[in-house]
XYZ file of C-alpha atoms in Angstrom:
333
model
C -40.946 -54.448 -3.981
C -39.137 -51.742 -2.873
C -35.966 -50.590 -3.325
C -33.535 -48.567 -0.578
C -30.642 -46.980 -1.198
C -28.843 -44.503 1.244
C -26.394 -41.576 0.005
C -23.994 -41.611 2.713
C -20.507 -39.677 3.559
C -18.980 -39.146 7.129
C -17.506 -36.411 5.162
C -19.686 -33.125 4.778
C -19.285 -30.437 1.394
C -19.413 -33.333 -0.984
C -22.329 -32.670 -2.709
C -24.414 -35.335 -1.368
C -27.520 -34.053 -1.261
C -27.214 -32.335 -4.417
C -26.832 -36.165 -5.868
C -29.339 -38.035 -3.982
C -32.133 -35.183 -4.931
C -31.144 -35.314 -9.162
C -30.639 -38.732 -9.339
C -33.974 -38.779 -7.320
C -35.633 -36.485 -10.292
C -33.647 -38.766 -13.052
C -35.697 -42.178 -11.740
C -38.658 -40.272 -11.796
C -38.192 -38.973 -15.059
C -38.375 -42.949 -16.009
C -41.735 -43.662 -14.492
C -40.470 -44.562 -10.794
C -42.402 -43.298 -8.060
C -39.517 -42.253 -5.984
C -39.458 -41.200 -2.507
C -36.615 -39.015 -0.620
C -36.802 -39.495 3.038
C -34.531 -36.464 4.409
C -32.655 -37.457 7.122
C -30.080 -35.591 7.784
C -30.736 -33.126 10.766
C -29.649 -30.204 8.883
C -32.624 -30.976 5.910
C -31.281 -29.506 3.142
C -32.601 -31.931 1.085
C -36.305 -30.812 2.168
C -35.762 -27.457 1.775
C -34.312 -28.354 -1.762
C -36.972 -29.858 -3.039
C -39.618 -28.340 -1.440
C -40.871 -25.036 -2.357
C -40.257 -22.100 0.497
C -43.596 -21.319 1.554
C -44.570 -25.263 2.126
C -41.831 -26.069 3.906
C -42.185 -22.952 5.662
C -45.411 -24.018 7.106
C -43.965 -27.519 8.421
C -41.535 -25.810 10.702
C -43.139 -22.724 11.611
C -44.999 -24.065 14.908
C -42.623 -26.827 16.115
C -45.241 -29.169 17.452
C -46.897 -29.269 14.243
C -43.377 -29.677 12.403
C -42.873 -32.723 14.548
C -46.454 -34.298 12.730
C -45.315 -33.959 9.774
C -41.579 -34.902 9.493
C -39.857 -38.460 9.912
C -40.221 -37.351 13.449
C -44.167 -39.066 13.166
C -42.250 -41.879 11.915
C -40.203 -42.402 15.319
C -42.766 -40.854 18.274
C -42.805 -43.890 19.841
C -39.588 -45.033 19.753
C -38.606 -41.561 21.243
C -41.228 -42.031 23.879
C -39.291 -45.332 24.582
C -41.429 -47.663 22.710
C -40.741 -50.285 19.849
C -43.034 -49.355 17.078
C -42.496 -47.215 13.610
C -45.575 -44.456 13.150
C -46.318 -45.117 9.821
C -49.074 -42.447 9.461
C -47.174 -40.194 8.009
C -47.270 -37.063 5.348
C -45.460 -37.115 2.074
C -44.603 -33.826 0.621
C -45.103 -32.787 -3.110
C -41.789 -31.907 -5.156
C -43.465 -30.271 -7.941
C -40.640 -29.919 -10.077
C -38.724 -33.175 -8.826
C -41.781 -35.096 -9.233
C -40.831 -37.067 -6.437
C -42.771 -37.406 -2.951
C -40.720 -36.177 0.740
C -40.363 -37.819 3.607
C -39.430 -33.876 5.357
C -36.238 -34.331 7.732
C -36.101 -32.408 10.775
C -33.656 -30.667 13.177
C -34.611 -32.704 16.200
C -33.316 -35.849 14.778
C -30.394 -35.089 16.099
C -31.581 -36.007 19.769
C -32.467 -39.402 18.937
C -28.888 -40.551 18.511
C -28.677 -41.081 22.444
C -32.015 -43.230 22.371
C -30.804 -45.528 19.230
C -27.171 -45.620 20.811
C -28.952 -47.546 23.714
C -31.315 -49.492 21.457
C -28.299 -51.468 20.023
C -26.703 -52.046 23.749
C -30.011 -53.558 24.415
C -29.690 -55.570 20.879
C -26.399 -56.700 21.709
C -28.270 -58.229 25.074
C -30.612 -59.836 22.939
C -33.759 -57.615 24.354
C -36.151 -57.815 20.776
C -36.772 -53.948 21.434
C -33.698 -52.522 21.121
C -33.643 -55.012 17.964
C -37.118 -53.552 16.724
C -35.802 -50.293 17.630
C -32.468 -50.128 15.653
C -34.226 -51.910 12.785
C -36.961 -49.425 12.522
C -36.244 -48.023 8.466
C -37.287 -51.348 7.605
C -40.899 -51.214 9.321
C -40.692 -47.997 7.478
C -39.469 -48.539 4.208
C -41.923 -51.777 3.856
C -45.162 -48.992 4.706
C -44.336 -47.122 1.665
C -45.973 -47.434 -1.771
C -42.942 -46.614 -4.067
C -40.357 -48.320 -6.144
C -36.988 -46.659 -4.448
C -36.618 -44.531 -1.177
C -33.708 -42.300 -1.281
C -32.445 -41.864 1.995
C -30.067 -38.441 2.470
C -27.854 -39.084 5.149
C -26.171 -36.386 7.426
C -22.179 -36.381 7.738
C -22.013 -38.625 10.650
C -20.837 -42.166 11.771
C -23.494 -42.407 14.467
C -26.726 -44.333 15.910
C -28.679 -42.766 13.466
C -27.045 -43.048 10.453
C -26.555 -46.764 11.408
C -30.215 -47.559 11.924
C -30.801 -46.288 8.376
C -28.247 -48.506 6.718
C -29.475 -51.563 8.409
C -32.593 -50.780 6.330
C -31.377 -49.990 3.311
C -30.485 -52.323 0.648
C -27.529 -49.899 -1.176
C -25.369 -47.174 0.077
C -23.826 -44.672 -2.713
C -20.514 -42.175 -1.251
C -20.150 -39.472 -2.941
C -16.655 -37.853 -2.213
C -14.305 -35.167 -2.730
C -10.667 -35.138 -3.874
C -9.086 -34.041 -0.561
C -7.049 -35.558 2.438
C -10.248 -35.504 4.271
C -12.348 -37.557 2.245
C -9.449 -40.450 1.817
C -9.686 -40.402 5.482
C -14.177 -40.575 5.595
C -13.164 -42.819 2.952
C -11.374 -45.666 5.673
C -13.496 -44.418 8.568
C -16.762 -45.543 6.651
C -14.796 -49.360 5.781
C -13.745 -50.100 9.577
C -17.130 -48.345 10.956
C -19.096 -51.004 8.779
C -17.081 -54.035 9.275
C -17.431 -53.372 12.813
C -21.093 -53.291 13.378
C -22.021 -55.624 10.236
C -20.198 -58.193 12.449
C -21.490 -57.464 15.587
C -25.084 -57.455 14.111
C -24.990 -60.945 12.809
C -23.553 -62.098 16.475
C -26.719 -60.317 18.009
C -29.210 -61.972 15.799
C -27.918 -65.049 17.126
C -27.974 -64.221 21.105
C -31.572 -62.480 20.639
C -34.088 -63.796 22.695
C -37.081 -64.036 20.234
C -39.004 -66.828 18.498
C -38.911 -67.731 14.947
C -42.630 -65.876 14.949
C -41.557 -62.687 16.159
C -38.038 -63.033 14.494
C -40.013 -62.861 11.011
C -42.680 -60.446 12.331
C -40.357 -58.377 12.653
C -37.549 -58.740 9.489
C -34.657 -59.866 11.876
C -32.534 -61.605 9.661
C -29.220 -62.991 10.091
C -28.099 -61.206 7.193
C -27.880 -57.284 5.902
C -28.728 -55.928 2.396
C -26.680 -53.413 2.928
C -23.259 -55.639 3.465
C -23.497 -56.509 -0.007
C -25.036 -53.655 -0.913
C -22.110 -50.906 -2.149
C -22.981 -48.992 -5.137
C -19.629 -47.190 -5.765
C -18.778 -43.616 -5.606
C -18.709 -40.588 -7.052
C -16.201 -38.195 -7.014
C -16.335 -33.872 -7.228
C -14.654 -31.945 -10.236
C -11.215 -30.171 -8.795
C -12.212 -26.757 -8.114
C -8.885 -24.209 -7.356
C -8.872 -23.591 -3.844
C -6.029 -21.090 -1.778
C -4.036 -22.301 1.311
C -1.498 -20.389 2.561
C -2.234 -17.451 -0.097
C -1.254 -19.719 -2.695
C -3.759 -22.069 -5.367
C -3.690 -25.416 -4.431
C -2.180 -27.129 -7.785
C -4.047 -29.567 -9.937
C -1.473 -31.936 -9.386
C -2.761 -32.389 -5.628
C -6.343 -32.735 -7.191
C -4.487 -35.628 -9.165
C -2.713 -37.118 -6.315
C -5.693 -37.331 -4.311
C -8.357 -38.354 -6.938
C -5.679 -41.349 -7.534
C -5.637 -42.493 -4.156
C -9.561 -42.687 -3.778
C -9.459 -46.426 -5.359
C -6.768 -47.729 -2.563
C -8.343 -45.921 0.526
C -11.705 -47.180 -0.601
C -10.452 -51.161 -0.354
C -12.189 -51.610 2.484
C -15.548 -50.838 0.935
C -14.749 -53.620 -1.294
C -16.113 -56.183 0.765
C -19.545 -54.554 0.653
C -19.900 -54.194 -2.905
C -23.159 -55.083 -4.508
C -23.169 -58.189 -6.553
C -24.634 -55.995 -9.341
C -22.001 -53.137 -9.268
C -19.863 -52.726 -12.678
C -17.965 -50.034 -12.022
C -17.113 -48.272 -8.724
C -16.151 -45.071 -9.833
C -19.934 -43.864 -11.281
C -18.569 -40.766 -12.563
C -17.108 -37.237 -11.900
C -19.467 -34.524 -10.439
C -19.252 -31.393 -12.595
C -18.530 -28.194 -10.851
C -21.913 -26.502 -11.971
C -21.187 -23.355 -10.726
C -24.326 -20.899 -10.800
C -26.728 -23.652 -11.405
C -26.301 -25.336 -8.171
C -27.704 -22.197 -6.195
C -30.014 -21.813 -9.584
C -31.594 -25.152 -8.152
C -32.324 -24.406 -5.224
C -34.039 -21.215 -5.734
C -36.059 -22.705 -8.220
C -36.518 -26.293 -6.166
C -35.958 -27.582 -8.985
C -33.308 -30.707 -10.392
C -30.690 -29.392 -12.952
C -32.091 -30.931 -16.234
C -35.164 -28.829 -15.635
C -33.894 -25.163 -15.251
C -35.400 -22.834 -17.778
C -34.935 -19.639 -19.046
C -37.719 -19.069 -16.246
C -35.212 -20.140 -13.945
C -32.455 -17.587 -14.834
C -30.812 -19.687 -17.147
C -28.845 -17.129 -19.768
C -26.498 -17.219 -23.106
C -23.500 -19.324 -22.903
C -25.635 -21.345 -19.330
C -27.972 -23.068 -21.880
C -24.909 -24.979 -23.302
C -23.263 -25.422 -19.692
C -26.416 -26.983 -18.384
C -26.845 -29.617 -21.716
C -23.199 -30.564 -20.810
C -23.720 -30.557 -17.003
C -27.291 -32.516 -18.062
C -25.169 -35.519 -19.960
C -22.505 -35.411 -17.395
C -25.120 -36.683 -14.713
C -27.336 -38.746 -16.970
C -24.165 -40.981 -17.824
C -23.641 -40.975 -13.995
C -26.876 -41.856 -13.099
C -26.877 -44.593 -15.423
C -24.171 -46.398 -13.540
C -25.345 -45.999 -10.415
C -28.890 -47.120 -11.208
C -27.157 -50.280 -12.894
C -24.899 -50.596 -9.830
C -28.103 -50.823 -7.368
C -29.925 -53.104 -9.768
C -32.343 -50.536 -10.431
């Protein structure tokens, strides 16, 4: 069986991807056949773990780009139809050793067409249900045992549809005003439309048959499905001229548990801990990555790793292993 889990922040510069892709390359590193389905418009997670001259050739002739991207996935719910394309091309991470489901820039423009898929839910049509349940058509195509699903900064249609498939969500987050605030904005956001979804599988107009056919159940993974949170090491920033002190790096990392409350609900009944862990600032080995496409606990010497770096990156290395650890107990993994 497969496992889902989503890595998900209204809240952009929180090192998200950078997460979702090495804890992608740690499961793999255990014998998991791991997929990452990109779908955040902006695909940095593609062009992470892809090397530059394949995904090059996806998006060089946009027609061809739209073949081989999640785009296959949803043609024909774009063209206004009900069904998930399942024909679609996984891309080798060599040094991930993980397969990609590419993202693509044009997923943006289906926001407007899974927007009016849930109106139509909410009327009980079974297409707009088909529609805005569409990751888990997807998800149950796959031969893997997770799909990592990067998620783009956004509390929209989109980024909706995917959590309705997905049995865990993970929130990485920053300690800044802005991310207390993503923090509440992702609580009420859920509760709203985890209600309203159980009140439309009641008023759809579909038969036992097709309400099986097509996984419409009455209740969600994901609203039990919280795995915690992360949160990023204080780096000195300047406002004003000034360095912003570590005591409002304090005051903000302390108020993560309390604005984070209403995530509570949602926790997964196999979560331990919420707080997985602090993100190491890893400096020159972040951009190190992703010029070598490759996850942190494999950068060589090759890779541009030099003197005092080799004892950075072992630290950095058990930093995210311990992380990882709790967050693959969280999501039962």
């Amino acid at each position: 069986m497969v496992t889902s889990i989503a890595f998900f922040n209204n809240k952009g510069g929180v090192g998200k991807t950078t997460l979702a892709c090495n804890f992608a390359a740690y499961l793999a590193e255990q014998d998991l056949a791991v997929i990452v389905a990109d779908c955040d418009p902006q695909s940095n997670a593609t062009q992470l773990l892809l090397k530059d001259e394949v995904w090059e050739t996806i998006y060089e002739d946009r027609d061809n780009s739209e073949r081989r991207t999640l785009l296959r996935a949803l043609r024909h719910i774009r063209a206004g139809d009900s069904g998930v394309d399942t024909n679609i091309e996984l891309h080798e991470s060599d040094r991930f050793k993980v397969r990609v489901l590419a993202g693509h820039p044009s997923l943006s423009a289906i926001e407007d067409r899974l927007s009016a898929s849930w109106a139509e839910f909410a009327s009980g049509y079974l297409g707009g249900a088909r529609r805005s349940l569409w990751v888990r058509d997807l998800v149950s195509s796959l031969t893997a045992d997770v799909v990592i699903f990067d998620l783009g900064p956004s509390l929209g249609a989109l980024n909706r549809s995917v959590l309705i498939g997905s049995d865990y969500f993970f929130t990485p987050v920053a300690p800044d005003l802005f991310s207390l605030y993503a923090l509440e904005n992702i609580g009420e956001w859920l509760d709203g439309w985890t209600s309203h979804y159980r009140g439309y599988v009641d008023r759809l107009e579909a038969t036992e048959e097709q309400r099986t056919e097509h996984q419409i159940n009455s209740s969600l993974p994901v609203a039990q499905g919280w795995a915690g949170y992360s949160i990023q090491q204080y780096v000195a920033k300047t406002s004003g001229g000034k360095i912003r002190s570590v005591q409002a790096y304090d005051h903000y990392k302390n108020e993560i548990p309390k604005r984070a409350t209403k995530l509570q609900k949602f926790e997964a009944t196999s979560l331990t801990t919420r707080e997985v862990g602090v993100v190491p600032n890893m400096f020159s080995m972040i951009p190190m990555s992703q010029t070598a496409h490759a996850p942190i606990t494999a950068l060589t010497t090759g890779d541009g790793v030099r003197g005092a770096q080799v004892t950075q990156q072992k630290r950095y290395v058990e930093q995210l292993k311990q992380m990882f650890d709790r967050l693959k107990t969280n999501a039962a993994l």
